[in-house]
Each structure stands twice: as C-alpha cells, then as structure tokens.
Coordinates of C-alpha atoms and ligand atoms in Angstrom, one line a residue:
X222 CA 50.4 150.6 81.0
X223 CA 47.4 151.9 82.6
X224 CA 44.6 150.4 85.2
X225 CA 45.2 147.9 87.4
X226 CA 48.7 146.4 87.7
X227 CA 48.7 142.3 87.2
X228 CA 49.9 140.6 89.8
X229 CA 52.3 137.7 88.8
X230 CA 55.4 135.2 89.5
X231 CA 58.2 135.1 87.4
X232 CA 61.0 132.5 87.5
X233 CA 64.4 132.2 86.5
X234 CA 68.4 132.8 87.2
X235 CA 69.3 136.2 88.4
X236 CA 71.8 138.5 86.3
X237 CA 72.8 140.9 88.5
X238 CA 71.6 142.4 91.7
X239 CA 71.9 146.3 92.8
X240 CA 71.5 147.5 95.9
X241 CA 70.8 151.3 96.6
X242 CA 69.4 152.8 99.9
X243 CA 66.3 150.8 100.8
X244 CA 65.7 149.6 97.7
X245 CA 67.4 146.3 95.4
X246 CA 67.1 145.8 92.1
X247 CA 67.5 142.1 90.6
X248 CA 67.5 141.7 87.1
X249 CA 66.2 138.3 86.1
X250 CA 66.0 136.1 83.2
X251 CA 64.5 133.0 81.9
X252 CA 66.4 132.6 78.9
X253 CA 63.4 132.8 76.5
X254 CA 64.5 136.0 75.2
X255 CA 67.8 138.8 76.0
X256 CA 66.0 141.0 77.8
X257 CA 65.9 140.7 81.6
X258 CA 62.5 141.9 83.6
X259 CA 64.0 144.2 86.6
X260 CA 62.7 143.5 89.9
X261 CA 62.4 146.4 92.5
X262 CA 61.9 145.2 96.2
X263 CA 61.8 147.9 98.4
X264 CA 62.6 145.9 101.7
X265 CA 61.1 148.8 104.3
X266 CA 57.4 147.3 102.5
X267 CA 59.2 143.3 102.4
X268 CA 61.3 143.2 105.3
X269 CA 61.3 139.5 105.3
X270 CA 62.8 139.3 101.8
X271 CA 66.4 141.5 103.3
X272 CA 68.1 138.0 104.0
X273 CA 67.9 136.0 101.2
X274 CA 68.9 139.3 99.0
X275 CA 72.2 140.0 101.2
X276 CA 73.6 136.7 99.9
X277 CA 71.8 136.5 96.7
X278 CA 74.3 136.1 93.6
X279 CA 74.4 135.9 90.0
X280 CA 73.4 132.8 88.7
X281 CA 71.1 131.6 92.0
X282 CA 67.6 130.6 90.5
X283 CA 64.3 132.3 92.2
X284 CA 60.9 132.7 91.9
X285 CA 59.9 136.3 92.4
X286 CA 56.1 137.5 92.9
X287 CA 55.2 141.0 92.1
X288 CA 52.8 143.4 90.3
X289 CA 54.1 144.1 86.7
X290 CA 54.1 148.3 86.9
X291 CA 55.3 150.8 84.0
X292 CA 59.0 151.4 84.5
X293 CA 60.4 154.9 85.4
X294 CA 64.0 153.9 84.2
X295 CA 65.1 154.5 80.7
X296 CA 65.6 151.0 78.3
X297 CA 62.5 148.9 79.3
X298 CA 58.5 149.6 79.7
X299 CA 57.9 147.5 82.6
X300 CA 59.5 146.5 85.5
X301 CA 58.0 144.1 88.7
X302 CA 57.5 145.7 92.1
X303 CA 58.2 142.8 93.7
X304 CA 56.2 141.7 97.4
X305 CA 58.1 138.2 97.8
X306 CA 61.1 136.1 96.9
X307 CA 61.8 132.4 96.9
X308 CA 65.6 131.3 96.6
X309 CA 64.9 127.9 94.5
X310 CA 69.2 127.1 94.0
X311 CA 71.7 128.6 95.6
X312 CA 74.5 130.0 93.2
X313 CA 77.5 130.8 95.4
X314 CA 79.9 133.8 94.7
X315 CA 82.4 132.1 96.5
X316 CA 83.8 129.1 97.2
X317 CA 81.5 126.4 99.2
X318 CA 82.0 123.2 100.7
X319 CA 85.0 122.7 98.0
X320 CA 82.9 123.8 95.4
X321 CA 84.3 126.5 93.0
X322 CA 82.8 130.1 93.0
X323 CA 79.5 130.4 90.1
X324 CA 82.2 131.2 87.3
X325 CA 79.8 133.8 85.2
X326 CA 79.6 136.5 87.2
X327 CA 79.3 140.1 85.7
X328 CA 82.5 140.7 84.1
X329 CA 82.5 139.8 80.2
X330 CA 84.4 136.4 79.3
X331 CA 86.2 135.3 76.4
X332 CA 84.5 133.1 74.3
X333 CA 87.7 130.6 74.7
X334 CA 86.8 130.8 78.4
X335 CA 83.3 129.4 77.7
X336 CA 83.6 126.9 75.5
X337 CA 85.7 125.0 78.7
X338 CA 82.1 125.5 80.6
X339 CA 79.2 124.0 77.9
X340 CA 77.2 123.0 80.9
X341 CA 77.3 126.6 81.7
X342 CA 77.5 128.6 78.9
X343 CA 74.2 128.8 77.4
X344 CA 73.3 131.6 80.5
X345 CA 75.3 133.8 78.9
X346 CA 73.9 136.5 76.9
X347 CA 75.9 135.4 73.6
X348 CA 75.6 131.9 73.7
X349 CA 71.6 132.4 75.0
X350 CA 70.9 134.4 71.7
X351 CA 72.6 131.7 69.2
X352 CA 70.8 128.8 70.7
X353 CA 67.4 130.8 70.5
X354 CA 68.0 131.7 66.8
X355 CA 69.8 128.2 66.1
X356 CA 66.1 126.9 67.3
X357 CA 64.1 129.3 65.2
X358 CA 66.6 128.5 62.3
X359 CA 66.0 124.4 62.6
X360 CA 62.4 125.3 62.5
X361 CA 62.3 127.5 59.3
X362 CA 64.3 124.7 58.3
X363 CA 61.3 122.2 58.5
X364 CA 58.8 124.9 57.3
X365 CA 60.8 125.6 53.8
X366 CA 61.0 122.0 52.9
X367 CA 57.5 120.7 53.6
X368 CA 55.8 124.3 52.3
X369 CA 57.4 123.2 48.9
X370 CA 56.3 119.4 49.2
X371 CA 59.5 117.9 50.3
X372 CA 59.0 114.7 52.9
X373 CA 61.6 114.6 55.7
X374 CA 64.2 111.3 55.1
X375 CA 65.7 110.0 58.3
X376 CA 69.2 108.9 56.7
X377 CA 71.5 106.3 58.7
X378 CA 74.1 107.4 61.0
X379 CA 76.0 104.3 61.0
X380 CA 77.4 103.7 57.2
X381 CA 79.5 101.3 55.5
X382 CA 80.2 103.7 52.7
X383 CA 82.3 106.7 52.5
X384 CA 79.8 109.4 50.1
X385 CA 82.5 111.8 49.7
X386 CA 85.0 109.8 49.2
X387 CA 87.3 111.7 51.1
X388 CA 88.1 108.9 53.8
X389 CA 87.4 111.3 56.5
X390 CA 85.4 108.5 58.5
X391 CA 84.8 107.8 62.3
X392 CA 85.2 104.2 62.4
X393 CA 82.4 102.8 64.5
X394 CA 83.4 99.2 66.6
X395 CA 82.7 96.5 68.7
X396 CA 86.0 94.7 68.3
X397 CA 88.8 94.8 71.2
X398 CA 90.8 97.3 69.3
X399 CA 94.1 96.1 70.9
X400 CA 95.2 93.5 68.1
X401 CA 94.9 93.0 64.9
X402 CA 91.1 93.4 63.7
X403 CA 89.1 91.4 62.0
X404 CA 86.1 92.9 60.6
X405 CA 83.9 90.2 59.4
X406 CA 83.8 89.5 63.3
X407 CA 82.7 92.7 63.6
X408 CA 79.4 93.7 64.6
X409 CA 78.2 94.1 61.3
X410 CA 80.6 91.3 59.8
X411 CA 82.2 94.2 57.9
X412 CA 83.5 97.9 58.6
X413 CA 81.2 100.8 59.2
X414 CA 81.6 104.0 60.2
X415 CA 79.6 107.3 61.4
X416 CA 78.3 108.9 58.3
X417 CA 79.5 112.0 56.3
X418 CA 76.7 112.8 54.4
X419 CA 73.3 110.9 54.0
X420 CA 73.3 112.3 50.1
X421 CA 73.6 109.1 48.8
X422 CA 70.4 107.6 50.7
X423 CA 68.8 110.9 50.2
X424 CA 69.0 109.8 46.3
X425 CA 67.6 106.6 46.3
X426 CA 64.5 108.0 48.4
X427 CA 64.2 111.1 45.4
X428 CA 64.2 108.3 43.3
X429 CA 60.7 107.2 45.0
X430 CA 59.0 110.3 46.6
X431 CA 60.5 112.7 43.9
X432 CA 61.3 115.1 47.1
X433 CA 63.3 114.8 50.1
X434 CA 65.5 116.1 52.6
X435 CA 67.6 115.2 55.6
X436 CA 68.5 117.4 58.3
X437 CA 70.3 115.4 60.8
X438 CA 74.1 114.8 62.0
X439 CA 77.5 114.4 60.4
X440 CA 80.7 113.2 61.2
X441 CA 84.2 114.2 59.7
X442 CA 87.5 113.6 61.0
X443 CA 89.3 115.8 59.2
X444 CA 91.9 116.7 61.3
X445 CA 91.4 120.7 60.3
X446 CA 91.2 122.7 63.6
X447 CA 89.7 126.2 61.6
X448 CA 87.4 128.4 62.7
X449 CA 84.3 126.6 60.3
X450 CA 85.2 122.4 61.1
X451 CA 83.6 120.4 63.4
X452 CA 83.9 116.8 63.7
X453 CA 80.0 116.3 64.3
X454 CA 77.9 118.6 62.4
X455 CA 74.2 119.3 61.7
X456 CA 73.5 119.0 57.6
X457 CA 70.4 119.6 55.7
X458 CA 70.3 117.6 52.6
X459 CA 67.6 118.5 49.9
X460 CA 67.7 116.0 47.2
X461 CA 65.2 116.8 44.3
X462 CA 64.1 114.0 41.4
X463 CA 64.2 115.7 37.5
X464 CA 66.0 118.8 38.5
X465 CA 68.4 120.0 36.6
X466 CA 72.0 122.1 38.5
X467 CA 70.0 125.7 37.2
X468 CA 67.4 124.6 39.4
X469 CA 69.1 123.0 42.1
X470 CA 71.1 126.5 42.5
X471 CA 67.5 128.3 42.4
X472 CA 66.7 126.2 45.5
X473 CA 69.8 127.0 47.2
X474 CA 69.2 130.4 46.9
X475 CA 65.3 130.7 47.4
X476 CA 66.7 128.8 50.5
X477 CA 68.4 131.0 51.8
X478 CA 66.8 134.0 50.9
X479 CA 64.1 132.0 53.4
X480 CA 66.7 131.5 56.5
X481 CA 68.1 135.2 56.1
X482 CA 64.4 136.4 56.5
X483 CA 63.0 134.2 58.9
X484 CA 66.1 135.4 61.1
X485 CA 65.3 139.3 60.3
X486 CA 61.6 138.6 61.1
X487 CA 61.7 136.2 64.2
X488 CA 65.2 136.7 66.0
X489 CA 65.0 140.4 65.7
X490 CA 66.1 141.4 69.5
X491 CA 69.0 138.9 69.5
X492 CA 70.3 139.9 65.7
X493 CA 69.9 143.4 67.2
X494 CA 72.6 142.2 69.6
X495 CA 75.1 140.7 67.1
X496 CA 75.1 143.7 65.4
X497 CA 75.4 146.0 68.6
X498 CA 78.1 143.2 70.1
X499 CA 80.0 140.8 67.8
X500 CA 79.4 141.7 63.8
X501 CA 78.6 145.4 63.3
X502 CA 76.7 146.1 60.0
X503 CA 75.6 142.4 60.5
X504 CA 71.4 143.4 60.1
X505 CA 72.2 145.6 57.1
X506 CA 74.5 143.0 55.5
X507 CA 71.7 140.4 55.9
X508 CA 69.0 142.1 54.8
X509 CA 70.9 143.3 51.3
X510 CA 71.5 139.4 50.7
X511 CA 68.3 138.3 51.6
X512 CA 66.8 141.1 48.8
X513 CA 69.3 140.5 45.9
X514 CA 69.7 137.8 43.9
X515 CA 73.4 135.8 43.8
X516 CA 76.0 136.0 41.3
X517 CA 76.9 133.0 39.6
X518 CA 80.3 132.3 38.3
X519 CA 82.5 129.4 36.9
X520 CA 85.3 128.0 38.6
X521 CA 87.4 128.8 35.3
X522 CA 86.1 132.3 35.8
X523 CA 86.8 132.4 38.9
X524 CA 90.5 131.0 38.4
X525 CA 91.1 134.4 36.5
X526 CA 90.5 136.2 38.5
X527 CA 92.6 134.8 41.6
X528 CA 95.6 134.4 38.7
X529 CA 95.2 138.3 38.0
X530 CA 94.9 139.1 41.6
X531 CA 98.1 136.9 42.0
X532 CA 100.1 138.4 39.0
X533 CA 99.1 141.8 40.5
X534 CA 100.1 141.7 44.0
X535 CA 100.4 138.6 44.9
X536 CA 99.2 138.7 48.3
X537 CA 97.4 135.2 48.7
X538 CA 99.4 132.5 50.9
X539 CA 98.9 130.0 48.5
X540 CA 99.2 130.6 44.7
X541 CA 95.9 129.8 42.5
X542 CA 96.0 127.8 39.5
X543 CA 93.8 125.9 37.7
X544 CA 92.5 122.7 39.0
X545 CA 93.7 123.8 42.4
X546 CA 90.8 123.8 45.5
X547 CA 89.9 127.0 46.3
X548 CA 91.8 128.4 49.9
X549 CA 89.8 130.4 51.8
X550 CA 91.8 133.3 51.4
X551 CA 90.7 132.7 47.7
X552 CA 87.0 132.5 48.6
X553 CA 87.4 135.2 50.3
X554 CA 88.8 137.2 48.0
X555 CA 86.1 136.3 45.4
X556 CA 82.9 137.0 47.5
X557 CA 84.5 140.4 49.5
X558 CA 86.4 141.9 46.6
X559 CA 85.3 140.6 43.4
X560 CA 81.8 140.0 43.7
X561 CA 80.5 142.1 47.3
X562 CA 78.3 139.0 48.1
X563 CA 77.4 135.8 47.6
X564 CA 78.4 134.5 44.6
X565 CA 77.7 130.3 43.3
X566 CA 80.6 128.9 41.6
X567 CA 79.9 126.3 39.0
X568 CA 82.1 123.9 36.7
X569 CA 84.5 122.5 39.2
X570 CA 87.2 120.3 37.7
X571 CA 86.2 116.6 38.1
X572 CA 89.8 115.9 40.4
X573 CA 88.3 118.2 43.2
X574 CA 85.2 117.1 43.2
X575 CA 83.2 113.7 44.7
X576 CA 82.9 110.6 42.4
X577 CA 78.9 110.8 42.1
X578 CA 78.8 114.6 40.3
X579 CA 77.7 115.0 36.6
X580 CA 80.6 115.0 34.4
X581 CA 80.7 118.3 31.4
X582 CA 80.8 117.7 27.9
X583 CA 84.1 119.1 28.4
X584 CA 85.1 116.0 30.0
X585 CA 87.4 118.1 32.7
X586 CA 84.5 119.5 34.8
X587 CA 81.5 118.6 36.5
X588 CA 78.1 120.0 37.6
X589 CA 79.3 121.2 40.6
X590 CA 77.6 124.2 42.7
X591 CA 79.5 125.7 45.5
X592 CA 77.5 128.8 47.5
X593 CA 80.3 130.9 48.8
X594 CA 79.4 133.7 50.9
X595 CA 81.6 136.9 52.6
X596 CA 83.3 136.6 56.2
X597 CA 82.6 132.9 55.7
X598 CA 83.3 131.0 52.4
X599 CA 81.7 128.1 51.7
X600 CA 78.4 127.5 53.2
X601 CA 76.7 125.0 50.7
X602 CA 78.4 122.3 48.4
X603 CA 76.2 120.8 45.8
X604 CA 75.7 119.3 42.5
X605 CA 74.0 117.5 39.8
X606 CA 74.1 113.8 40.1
X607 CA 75.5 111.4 37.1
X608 CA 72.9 109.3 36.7
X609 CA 74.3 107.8 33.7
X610 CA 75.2 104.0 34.6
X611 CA 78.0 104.2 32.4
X612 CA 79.5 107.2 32.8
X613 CA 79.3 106.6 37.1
X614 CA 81.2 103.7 36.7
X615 CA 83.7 104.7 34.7
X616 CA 84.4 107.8 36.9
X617 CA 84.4 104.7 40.1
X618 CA 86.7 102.6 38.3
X619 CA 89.0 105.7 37.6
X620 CA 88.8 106.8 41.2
X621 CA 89.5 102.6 42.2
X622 CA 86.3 103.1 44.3
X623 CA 84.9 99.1 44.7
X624 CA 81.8 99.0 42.8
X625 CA 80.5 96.1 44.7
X626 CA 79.8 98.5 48.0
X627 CA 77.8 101.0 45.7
X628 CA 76.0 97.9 44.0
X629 CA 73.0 99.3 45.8
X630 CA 73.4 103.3 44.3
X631 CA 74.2 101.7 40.9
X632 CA 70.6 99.8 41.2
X633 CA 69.2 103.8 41.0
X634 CA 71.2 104.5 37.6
X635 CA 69.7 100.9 36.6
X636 CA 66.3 101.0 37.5
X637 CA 64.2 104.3 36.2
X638 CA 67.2 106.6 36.7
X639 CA 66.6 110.1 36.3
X640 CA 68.4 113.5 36.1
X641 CA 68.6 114.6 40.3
X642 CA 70.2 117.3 42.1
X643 CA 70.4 118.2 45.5
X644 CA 73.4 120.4 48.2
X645 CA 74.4 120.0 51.6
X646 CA 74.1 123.3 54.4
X647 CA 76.3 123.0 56.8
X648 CA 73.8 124.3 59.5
X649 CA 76.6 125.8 62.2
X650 CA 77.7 127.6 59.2
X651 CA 74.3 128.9 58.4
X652 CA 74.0 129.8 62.0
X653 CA 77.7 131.8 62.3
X654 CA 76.9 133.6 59.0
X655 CA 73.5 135.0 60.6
X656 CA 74.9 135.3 64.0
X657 CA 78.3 136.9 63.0
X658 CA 80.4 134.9 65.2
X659 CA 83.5 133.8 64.4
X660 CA 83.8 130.1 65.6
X661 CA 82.0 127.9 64.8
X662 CA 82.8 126.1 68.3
X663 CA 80.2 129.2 69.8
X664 CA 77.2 128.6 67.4
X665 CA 76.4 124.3 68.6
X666 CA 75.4 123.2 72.1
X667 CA 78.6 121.0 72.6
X668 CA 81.2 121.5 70.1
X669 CA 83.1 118.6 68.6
X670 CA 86.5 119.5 66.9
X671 CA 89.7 117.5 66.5
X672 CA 91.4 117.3 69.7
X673 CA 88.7 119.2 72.1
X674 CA 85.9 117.2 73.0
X675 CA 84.4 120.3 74.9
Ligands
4AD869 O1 80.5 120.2 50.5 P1 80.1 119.0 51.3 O2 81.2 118.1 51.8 O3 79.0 118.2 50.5 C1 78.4 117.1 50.9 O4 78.5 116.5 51.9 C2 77.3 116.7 49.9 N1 77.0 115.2 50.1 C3 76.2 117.5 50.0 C4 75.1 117.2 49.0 O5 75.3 117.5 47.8 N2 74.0 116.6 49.4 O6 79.4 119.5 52.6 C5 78.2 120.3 52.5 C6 78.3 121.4 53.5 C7 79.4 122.4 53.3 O7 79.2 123.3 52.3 C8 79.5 123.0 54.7 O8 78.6 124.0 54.9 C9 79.2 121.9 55.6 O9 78.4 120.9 54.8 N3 80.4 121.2 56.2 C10 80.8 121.4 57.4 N4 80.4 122.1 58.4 C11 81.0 122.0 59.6 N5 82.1 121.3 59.8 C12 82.6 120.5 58.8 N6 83.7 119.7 59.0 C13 82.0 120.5 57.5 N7 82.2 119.9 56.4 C14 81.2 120.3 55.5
MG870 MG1 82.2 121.1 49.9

C-alpha cells in the first residue's frame, strides 16, 4: 500500500489478544472470511484504551477504529494501527455471576466437543469455513438449475405418502398420543408424516413445466447413527420431463462437475484450510474430479468385482453377493480401489430399489443410478421413472403398496405420461465431500441424528 492510509472501523469478536511491551495485538474477525485483520494499539499513543484491553478476552465483541497500514509481520499485507476501542459484549475468561467461562478459548477442540455448543460453534475457524462454503454451495445450487431452464418447485413437508417406501417416516400429530389413536380424528382426518423426498411431487410438476427442482428439507428416521445420516437433511431434487437415465446421469455429473468448481473458484481461502487442516490432498483430489469425466458401471459389474475381491482376501465385513445392497465398505472399495474416483452404478436389482424406478427388459433390474464417490460412498441416488401405468402397478401390487394413496401419481402415468428422470443430492454430503470432514454432524448449522438433538 502506498499514499495515505484509510482511516476506518472494523467490528467483530476477538480471536486472540497478545500483549508485548507497550504494544497489544488483537486479532479480530467478522466471520466473513478465515482470515483475521490484526490490530496493533500501541497504548503510550492510546492510553485510554489500556483498561478495556487488560480484561479483554477471546470471544468479547468490539468495534475497533484505526488506519489500515501495510503490515511489517510475515502472513498478511495489512494490518490496523488502531487509535480507539469500544467493548460492545463482554466475553468472560472466567466464571461471572454463575455464568460459565467463554468455552472457545485458544486451545483447539474436538469436533465432539462442539457439536454440544451449536449456538457457539460457528466462531470457530472449522465450523466458520463450512458454513461460508455450505452458503456459496446453496447458491451455485440455484445458479446451475435456473442457467439450464429449470423453475424452482416448493414440495410439501407434511406428506401422507411414504416415496421411498422405506417407512422411515416422522409421524406428524395433533392427537393426545397417550391412547389408542384414531387418525381420521386427526388433523388431517388421516396419517401424515414429515416428508422423505419431494420426488414424487417433483414428478407431477415435470409433467407440466417439463423442468424442475426442489432443494429443501428431509426427514428420515432411520435409526442409523453413521458418520453420513441425519434425521433432517437438505436435498436437491432435479426432476427432468423426456429424459432418458443416459441423460439423467449426464446431469448428475455436469452437476457436479458445477459444485466442485464453484468451490475451487469461490471458497478458495477456506478449501485452502481443509486441505492444510482436516483432508490433505483435498484441493488436488477436487480439482482431478471436477476435470474428468465418471466411470460408469453396472451393479452386476460391480458385484464381480466385490465377489473376486471376496474370494481373494476376503477382507469385507460383510460378504457381497448378488442382489445384496451395497455396504459401504463395498462402495468403498469400488470407488478407492477399483475405479480411483467416482464411478455411477447402474442396473440395480428391482428388490433394493424404490417401487416407482423403471423396470429392465431383464425383468430383475431397474433404471437405477447411484453416484458413488471416494472417502464418501453414496452421494446421489437416482433413476428413471416407470411411467408405464401398467407396469407401476404391477410393481405396487407386488410390493402390497395401496394404490388408492398414489391414485394421484397414477393420474401422471394416465394423463400424457412421459419418459422422466430425475436424482436426489444429499446436500450435507455434497458439503463433507468438498469440505473433507468426516461427520456429517460438522457440515449443517444444527445437526439432527437419532438420539442427539444437538
Ligand atoms: O437415494 P435416496 O434415498 O433417493 C431419494 O430420496 C430419491 N427420491 C431421489 C430422487 O430420485 N429424486 O436419497 C438421495 C440422496 C442420497 O444419495 C444421499 O446423498 C442423501 O439423499 N441422503 C441422506 N443424506 C443425509 N442423511 C440421510 N439420512 C440421507 N438419506 C439420503
Ligand atoms: Mg439411495
């Protein structure tokens, strides 16, 4: 910098405060990006500023005025020289008027220790730099979808229908749950739940405005405490009229592809810190995907190669075999030793898969498209949509699924059905495979997960 120095004020929660001599240093930051401006008071030239510094601690907020100068210490260009200080809140080191010490103080804590402070946690570094790039992410989100002519489709959160069929379902009530229940006195006369997926809406709407997509919550209650389940989850749900599963998979991928740079290009500074602090390799590893096309595999394909892994060493918990859902010890087997990436699996036997998925001519598999990437597994399920009348409900009637709550999704297969695709993004998962962190309790605001309502 050269000329005259701007005078300005900065505001914002303090990280740490050095004294040396004369001189203290606070490091401050506002949370809009990792770095933290460093301000120098030199308190023989701000005398008045000496008493609010003795006691000032990590985590108080201040408003700090100064002249923004070239910085003589190594790591950052500028620094403030600051002339006054404000203390706006008070963050006490130690214990006051029975309230506990500020609990982030300098040391490092474990990311177990954070999740039991969400009100607090988003100050820290880590959790600071996922929430930025989970923003940017939700954004590029948006951008992908309407660049390519797709109109955003609000989908219920309150359902009656189960579109996975997995009866993983929040029920959702109104009755006194202490007796027997009686749903048609319910508040909607009949039993609803939170939804799992708004696919199903997502289809009737393609079947009008050609294409949508939902981003917006979902609930499971699977009762699978792993490092990649929530309970409430954020999905995006592209569902496309006329496209066939070759071009649904395209999408997926161009998709991603989209994310991947989008984080390179805008998140920079905090992938920088992933890399340097929780996934090393991670920036390499991303920009590789985000330049290569992904391998594409069938199930059946895939089977062999888990059988021959199995007949050679053995060394998966649970044994593959045909028709069996993939582990993910098997996923990850596939995308870090067989394939190096991420590889689409296609041709899913019909028993794993969910009632409304295009059946082969095989009559064993269906048009199923799993993305399966490394360190994570799955991270997109998808498929081609039967939108044969017949063929749906003979697939209902085999899975005893009562047609007369899916009267309204048979109506599309009546009226002007057409071939339709779409996938679900788990978007936590998005966010822990461009992040690199291993929970994904660390990568949403307030986690949700069976047992733990943080
Ligand atoms: O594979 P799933 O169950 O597919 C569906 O829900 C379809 N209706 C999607 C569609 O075709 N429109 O879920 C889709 C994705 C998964 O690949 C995963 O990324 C994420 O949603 N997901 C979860 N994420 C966090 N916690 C959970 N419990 C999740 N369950 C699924
Ligand atoms: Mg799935």
């Amino acid at each position: 910098m050269s000329g005259d120095c701007r005078e300005l004020q900065v505001r914002g929660w303090v990280k740490t405060k050095r004294d040396m001599k004369n001189m203290v240093f606070v490091d401050l930051n506002d949370g809009s990006c990792l770095r933290n401006i460093q301000c120098t008071f030199d308190l023989s030239l701000a005398p008045d500023t000496a008493a609010i510094l003795s006691t000032l601690g990590t985590g108080a907020s201040v408003e700090i005025c100064g002249k923004l100068v070239p910085s003589p210490a190594r790591g950052q260009e500028v620094e403030i020289t600051a002339s006054s200080l404000r203390l706006v809140g008070d963050a006490p080191g130690e214990e006051k008027n029975g309230a506990a010490p500020y609990p982030l103080q300098k040391k490092r804590h474990s990311l177990e220790f954070l999740r039991e402070i969400p009100q607090l946690r988003g100050r820290t570094n880590t959790l600071g730099a996922v929430m930025r790039v989970r923003s940017a992410l939700a954004f590029a989100v948006h951008r992908f979808f309407q660049d390519r002519g797709y109109q955003y489709l609000h989908t219920p959160v309150i359902t009656g229908s189960d579109a996975e069929g997995a009866g993983a379902m929040f029920r959702v009530t109104t009755l006194d749950t202490a007796g027997a229940l009686d749903y048609t006195k319910d508040f909607f006369g009949r039993e609803s739940f939170l939804t799992v997926s708004g696919q199903l809406e997502a289809e009737a709407y393609a079947a009008a405005l050609s294409r949508v997509y939902t981003f917006g919550p979902a609930f499971r209650a699977e009762n699978s405490f792993t490092p990649r389940h929530l309970a409430e989850f954020w999905m995006i749900e592209p569902e496309t009229a006329f496209f066939h599963l070759e071009d649904n998979m395209d999408l997926a991928e161009d998709f991603l592809h989209y994310c991947l740079k989008t984080a390179l290009d805008q998140c920079a500074e905090d992938l920088e810190f992933f890399d340097r602090r929780v996934e090393p390799g991670l920036i390499g590893a991303l920009q590789s995907i985000a330049a290569s096309r992904f391998f594409r595999m069938t199930y059946t394909d895939a089977m062999g190669e888990l059988e021959r892994a199995w007949a050679r060493h053995g060394s998966f918990e649970f044994k593959p075999h045909w028709g069996c859902d993939l582990q993910s010890e098997h996923e990850k087997f596939l995308t870090e030793e067989v394939i190096r990436g991420p590889v689409i699996l296609t041709g899913y036997p019909k028993e794993i898969k969910a009632f409304y998925m295009k059946l082969n001519e095989d009559g064993k598999t269906v048009r199923a498209m799993d993305v399966l990437v490394p360190r994570l597994g799955e991270i997109i399920g998808g498929s081609e949509r039967e939108e044969n009348l017949e063929a749906l409900s003979r697939r209902m009637d085999e899975l005893g699924i009562n047609k007369e709550r899916y009267n309204w999704y048979l109506d599309l297969r009546r009226y002007g059905s057409v071939p339709h695709s779409g996938f679900g993004l788990g978007f936590e998962r998005l966010i822990q495979y461009i992040t690199g962190m291993a929970n994904i309790r660390d990568v949403i605001p307030y986690p949700r997960a069976a047992g733990q309502l943080y």
